[in-house]
Coordinates of C-alpha atoms and ligand atoms in Angstrom, one line a residue:
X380 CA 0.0 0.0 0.0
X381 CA 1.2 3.5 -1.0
X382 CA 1.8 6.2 1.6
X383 CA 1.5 6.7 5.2
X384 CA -1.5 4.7 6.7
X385 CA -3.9 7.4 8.6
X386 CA -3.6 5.0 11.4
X387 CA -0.9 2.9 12.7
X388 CA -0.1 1.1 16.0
X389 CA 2.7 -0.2 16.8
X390 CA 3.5 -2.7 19.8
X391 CA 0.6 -1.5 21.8
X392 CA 0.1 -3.1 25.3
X393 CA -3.7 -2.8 27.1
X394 CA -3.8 -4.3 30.7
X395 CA -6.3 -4.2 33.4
X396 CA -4.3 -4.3 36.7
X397 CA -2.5 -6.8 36.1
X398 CA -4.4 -8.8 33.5
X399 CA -2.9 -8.3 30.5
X400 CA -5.8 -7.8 27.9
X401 CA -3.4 -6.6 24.6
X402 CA 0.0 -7.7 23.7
X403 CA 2.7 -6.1 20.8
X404 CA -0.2 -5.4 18.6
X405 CA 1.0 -3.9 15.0
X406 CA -1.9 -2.8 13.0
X407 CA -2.2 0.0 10.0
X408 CA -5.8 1.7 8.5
X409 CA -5.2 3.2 5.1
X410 CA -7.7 6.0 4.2
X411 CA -10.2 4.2 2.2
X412 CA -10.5 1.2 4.1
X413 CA -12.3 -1.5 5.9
X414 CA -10.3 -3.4 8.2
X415 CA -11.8 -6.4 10.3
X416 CA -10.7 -6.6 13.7
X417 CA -11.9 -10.1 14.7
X418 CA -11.0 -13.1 17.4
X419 CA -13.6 -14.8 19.9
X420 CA -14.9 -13.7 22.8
X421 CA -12.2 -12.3 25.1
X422 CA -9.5 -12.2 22.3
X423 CA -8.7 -8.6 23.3
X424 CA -10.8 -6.8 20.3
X425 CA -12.4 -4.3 22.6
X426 CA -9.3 -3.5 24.6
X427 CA -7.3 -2.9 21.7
X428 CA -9.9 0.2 20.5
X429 CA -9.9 1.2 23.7
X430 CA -5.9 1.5 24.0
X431 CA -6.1 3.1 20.3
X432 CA -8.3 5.8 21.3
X433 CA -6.9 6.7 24.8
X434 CA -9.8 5.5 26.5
X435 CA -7.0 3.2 28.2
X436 CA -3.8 4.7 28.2
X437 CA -1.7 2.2 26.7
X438 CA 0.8 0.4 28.6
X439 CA 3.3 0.7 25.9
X440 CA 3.5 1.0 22.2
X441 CA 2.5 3.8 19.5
X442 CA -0.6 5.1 18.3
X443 CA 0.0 7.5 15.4
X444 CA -3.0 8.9 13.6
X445 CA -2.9 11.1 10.8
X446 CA 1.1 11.7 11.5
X447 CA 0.1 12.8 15.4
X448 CA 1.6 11.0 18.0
X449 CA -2.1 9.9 20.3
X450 CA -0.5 7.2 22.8
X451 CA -0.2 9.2 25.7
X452 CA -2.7 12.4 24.5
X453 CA -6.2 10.8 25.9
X454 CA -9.6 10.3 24.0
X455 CA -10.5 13.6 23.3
X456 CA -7.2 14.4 21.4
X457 CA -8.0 11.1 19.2
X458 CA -11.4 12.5 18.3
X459 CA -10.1 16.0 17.9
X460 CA -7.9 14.4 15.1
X461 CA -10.7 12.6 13.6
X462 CA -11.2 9.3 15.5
X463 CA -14.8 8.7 16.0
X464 CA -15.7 5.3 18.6
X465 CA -18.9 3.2 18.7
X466 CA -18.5 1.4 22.0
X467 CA -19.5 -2.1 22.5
X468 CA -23.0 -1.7 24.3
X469 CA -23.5 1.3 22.2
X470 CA -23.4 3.8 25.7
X471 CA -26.2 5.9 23.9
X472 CA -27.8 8.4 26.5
X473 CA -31.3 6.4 27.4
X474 CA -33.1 9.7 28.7
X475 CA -32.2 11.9 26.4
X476 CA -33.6 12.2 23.4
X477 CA -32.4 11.5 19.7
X478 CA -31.3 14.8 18.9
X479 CA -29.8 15.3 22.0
X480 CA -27.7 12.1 22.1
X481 CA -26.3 13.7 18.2
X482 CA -25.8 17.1 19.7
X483 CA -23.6 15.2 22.4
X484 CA -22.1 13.9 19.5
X485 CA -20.3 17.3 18.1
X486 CA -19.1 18.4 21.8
X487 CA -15.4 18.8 21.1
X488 CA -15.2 19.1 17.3
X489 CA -16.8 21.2 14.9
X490 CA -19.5 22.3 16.9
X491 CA -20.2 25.2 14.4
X492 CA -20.9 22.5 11.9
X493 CA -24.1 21.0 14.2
X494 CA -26.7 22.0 12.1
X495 CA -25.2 20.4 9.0
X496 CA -23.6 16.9 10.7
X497 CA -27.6 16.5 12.4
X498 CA -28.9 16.9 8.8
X499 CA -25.9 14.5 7.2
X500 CA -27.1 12.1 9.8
X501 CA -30.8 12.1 9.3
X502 CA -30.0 12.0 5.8
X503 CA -28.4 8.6 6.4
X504 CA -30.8 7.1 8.7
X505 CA -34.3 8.9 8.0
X506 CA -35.5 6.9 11.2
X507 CA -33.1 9.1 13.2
X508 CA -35.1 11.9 12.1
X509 CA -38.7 11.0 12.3
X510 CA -37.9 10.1 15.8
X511 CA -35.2 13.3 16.9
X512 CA -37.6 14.1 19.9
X513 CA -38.2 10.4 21.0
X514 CA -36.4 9.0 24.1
X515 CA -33.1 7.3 22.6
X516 CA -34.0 4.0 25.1
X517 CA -37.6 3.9 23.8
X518 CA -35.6 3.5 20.1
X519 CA -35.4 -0.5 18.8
X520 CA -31.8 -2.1 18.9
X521 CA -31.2 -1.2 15.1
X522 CA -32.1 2.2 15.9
X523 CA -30.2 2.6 18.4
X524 CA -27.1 1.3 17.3
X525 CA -28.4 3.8 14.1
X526 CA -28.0 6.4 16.6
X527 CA -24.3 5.0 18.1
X528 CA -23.0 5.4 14.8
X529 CA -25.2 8.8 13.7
X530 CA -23.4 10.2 17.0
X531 CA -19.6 9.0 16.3
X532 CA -20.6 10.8 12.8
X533 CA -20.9 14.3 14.4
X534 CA -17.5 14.4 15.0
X535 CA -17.0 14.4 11.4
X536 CA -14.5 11.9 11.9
X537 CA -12.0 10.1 9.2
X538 CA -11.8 6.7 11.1
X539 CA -14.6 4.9 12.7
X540 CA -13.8 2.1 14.9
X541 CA -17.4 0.2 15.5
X542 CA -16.9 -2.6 18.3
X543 CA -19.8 -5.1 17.4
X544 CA -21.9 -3.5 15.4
X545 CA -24.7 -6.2 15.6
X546 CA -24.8 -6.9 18.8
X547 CA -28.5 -8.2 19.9
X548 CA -29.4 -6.8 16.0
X549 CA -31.2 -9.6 13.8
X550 CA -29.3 -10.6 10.3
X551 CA -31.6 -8.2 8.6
X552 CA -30.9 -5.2 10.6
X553 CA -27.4 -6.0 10.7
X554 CA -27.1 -6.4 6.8
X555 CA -28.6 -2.7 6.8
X556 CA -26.8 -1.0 8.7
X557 CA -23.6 -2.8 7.4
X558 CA -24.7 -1.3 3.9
X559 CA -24.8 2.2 5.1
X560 CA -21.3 1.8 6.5
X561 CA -20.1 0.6 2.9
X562 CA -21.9 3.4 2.1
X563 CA -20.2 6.2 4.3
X564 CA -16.9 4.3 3.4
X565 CA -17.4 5.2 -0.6
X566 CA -17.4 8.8 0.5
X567 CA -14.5 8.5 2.6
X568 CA -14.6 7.3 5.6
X569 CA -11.8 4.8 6.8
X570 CA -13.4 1.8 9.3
X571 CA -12.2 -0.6 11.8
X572 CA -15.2 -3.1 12.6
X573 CA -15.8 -5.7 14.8
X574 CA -18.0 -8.3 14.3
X575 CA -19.4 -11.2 15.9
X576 CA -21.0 -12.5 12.5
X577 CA -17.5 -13.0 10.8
X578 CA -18.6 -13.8 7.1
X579 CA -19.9 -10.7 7.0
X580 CA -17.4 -8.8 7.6
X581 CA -15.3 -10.4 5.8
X582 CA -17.9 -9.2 3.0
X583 CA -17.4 -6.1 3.5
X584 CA -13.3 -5.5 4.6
X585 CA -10.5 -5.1 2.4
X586 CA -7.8 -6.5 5.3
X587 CA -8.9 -8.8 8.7
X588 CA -6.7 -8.4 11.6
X589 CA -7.0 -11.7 13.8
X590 CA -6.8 -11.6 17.3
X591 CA -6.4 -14.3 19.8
X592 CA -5.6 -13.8 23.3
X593 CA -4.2 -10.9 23.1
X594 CA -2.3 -11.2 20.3
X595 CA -1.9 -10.9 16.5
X596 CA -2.9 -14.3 15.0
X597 CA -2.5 -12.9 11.3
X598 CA -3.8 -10.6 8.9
X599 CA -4.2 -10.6 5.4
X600 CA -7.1 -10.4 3.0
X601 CA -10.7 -11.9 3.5
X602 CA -10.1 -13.8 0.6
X603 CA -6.5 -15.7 2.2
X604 CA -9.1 -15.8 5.5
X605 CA -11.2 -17.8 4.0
X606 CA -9.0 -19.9 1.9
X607 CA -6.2 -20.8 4.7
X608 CA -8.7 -21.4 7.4
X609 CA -7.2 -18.6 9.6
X610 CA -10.3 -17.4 10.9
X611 CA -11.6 -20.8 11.6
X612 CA -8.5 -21.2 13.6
X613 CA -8.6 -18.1 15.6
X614 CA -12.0 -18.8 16.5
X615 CA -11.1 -22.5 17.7
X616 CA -8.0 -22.4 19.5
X617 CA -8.3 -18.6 20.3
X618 CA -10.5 -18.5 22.8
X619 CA -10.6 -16.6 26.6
X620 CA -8.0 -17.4 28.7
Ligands
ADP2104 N1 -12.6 -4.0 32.6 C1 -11.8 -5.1 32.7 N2 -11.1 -5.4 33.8 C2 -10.4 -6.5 33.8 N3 -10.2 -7.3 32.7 C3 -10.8 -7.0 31.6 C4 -11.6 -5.9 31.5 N4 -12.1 -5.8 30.2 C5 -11.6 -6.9 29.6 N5 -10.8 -7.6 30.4 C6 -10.0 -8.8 30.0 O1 -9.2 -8.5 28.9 C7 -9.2 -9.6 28.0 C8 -9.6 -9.0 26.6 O2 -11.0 -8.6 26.7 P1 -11.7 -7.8 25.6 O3 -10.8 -6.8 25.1 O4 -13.0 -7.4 26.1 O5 -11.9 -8.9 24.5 P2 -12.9 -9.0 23.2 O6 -13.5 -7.7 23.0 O7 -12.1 -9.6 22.1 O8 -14.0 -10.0 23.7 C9 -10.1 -10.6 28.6 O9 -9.2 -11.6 29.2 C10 -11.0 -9.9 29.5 O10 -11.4 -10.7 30.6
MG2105 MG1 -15.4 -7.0 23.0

């Protein structure tokens, strides 16, 4: 691949105490792509986009995004510099409503640009916008994981890391909202995904990052995934510790 990546980690280290959740991770997100972070359950997915973003300072290693160092700046450098999170879980705002939870979105970045990100994002998900007064928790799961991504948006970001997109979703709201991802990434937008239903991301990624307790298993294309049996084997012998 040609020029710098927009993202790149290098050796990062994630630990709880003294569990260690993330060990010597390298990983690099070109601008224009969809890269697949994926290993079973406790493989050390969510912890490593939680060390990339600040969330968790990282024990050791480097984050660099867009050529700025982010490994010891905190999360609200990395979404200063165009690093948007969905969280596993979502962590929308229950009581507040839908336009609220967006606004919440902007705090930080670009919050003359409001107006126009609410009406980028309603454009994307016209359910967002017939229901912009309604209670976010009174939403359905596809709406509100609609509204997850709708608020990462307002941060006009240039990478979105999404940590299990369908998460309590059926297949059907899944494969939508998976098609307005592809979607936002024709326009521009880089994306790291994780995904519990692995065929489909591998659908939708250009490279797949595999994890397994803690580590980098291997990475390559979904199409050497598939043929090599990696995932398969990350998913088998890969699991929580
Ligand atoms: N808040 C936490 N405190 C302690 N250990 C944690 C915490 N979150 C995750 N872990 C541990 O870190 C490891 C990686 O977890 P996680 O990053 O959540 O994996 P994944 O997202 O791939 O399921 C697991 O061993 C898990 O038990
Ligand atoms: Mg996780």
């Amino acid at each position: 691949m040609i020029g710098a990546p927009l993202l790149e980690v290098k050796g990062l280290e994630v630990a709880y105490g003294h569990v260690s959740a993330v060990r010597g991770l390298t990983l690099e997100v070109h601008d224009g792509e969809i890269v697949a972070l994926l290993g079973s359950n406790g493989a050390g997915k969510t912890s490593s986009l939680r060390g990339i973003t600040g969330l968790i300072p990282p024990r050791a290693g480097r984050v660099t995004f867009a050529g700025r160092r982010l490994e010891t700046a905190g999360p609200g450098t990395a979404v200063a510099e165009g690093m948007a999170h969905v969280p596993e879980g979502r962590r929308i705002f229950r009581d507040l409503s839908v336009a609220d939870n967006l606004a919440l979105g902007a705090w930080g970045r670009g919050r003359s640009e409001e107006p126009q990100r609410t009406q980028m994002v309603f454009d994307m998900f016209p359910r967002l916008a017939e229901r912009r007064r309604q209670r976010a928790g009174s939403l359905s799961g596809g709406e509100q994981q609609m509204l997850a991504v709708g608020r990462a948006l307002m941060s006009g970001p240039r990478l979105l890391l999404i940590d299990e997109l369908s998460l309590g979703l059926s297949p059907l709201v899944t494969d939508e909202l998976l098609a307005d991802l592809v979607k936002l990434n024709r326009e521009g937008l880089a994306i790291v995904l994780i995904e519990q239903f692995v065929h489909r991301a591998l659908d939708v990624a250009s490279r797949v990052y595999l994890l397994a307790k803690g580590q980098l298993a291997w990475v390559g294309t979904p199409a050497e995934a598939v043929r090599t049996g990696a995932v398969e084997a990350a998913y088998l012998h890969g699991g929580s510790r």
